[in-house]
C-alpha atoms as an extended CHARMM CRD file, in Angstrom:
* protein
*
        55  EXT
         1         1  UNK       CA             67.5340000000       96.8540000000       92.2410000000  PROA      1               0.0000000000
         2         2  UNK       CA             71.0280000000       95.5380000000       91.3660000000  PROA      2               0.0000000000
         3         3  UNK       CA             71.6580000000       91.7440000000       91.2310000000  PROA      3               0.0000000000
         4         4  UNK       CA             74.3090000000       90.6040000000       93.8090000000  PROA      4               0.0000000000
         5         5  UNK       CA             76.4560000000       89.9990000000       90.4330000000  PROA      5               0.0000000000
         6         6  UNK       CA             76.3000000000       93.7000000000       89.3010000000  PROA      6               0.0000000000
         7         7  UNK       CA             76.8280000000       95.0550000000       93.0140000000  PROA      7               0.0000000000
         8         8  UNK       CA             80.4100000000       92.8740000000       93.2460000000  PROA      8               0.0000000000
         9         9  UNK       CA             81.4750000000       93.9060000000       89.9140000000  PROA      9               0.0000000000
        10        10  UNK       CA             80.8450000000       97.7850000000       90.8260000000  PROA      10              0.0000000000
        11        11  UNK       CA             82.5730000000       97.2520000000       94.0860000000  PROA      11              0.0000000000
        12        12  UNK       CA             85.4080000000       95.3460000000       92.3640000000  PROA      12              0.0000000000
        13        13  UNK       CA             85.6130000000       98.4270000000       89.8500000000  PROA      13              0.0000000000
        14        14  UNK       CA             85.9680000000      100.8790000000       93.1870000000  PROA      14              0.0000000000
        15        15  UNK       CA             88.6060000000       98.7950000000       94.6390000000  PROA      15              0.0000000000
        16        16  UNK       CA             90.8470000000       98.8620000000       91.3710000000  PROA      16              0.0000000000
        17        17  UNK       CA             90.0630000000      102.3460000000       91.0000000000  PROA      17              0.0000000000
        18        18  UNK       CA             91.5470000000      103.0580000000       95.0410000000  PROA      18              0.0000000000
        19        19  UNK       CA             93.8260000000      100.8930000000       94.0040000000  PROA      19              0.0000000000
        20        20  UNK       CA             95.5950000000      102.9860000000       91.2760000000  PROA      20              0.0000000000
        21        21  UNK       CA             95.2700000000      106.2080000000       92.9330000000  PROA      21              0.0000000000
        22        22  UNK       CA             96.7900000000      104.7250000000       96.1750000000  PROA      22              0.0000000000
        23        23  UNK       CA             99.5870000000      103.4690000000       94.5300000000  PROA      23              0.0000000000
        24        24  UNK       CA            100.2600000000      106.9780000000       92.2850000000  PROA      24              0.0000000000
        25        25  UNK       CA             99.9780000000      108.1530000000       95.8430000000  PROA      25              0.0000000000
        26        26  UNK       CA            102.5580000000      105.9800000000       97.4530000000  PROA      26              0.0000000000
        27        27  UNK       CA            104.8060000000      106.7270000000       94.1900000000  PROA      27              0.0000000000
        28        28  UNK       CA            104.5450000000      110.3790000000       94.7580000000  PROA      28              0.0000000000
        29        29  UNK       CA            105.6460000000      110.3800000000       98.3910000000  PROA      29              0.0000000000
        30        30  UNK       CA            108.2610000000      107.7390000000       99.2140000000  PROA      30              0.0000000000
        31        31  UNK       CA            112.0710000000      108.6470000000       97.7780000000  PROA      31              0.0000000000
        32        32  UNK       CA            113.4110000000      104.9960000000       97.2400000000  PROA      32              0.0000000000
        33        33  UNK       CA            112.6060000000      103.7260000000       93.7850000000  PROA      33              0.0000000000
        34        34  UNK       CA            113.3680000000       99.9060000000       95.0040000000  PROA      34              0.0000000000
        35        35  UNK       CA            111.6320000000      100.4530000000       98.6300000000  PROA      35              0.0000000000
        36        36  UNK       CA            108.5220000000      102.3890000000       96.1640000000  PROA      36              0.0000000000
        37        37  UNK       CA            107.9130000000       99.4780000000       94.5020000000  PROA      37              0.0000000000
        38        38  UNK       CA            108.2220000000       96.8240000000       97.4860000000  PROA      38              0.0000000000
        39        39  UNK       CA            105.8970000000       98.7590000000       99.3340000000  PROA      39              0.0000000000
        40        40  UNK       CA            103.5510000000       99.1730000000       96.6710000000  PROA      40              0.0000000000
        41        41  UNK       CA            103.4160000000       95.8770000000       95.2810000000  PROA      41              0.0000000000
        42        42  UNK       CA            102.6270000000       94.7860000000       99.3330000000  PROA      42              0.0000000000
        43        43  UNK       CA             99.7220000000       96.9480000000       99.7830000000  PROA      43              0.0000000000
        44        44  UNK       CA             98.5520000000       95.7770000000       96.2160000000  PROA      44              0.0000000000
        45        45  UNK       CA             98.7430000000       92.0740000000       97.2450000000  PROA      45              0.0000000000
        46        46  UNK       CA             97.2920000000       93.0450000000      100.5560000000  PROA      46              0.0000000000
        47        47  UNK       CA             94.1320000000       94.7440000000       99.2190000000  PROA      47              0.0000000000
        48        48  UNK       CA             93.4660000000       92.2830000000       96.6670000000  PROA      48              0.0000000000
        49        49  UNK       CA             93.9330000000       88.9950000000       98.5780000000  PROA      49              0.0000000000
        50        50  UNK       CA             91.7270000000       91.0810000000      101.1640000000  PROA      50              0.0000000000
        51        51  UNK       CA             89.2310000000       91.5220000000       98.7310000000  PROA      51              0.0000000000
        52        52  UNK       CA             89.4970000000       87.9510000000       96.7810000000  PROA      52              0.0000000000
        53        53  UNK       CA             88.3390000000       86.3930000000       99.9180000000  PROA      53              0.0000000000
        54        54  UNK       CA             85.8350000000       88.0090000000      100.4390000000  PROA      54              0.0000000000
        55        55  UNK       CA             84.2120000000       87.3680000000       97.0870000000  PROA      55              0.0000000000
């Protein structure tokens, strides 16, 4: 059995983990350097205040 402590730092560890491979992702298919990072930084701010909340 996993304390409630150990399951929210694995799940935080997945998130980060989507987290970078999203954003390699997003880097690999959108032109715009500027527009890139906009978008990017959104979705990062996005998933994380998501996820903050919840915790």
């Amino acid at each position: 059995m996993t304390t409630l402590q150990e399951h929210q730092r694995m799940e935080r560890h997945v998130i980060g983990q989507l987290l970078r491979v999203t954003k390699a992702r997003l880097k690999e298919y959108i032109a715009t350097p500027t527009r890139d990072m906009s978008l990017i930084n959104s979705l990062e701010i996005f998933v994380t205040t998501r996820f903050n909340s919840r915790v």
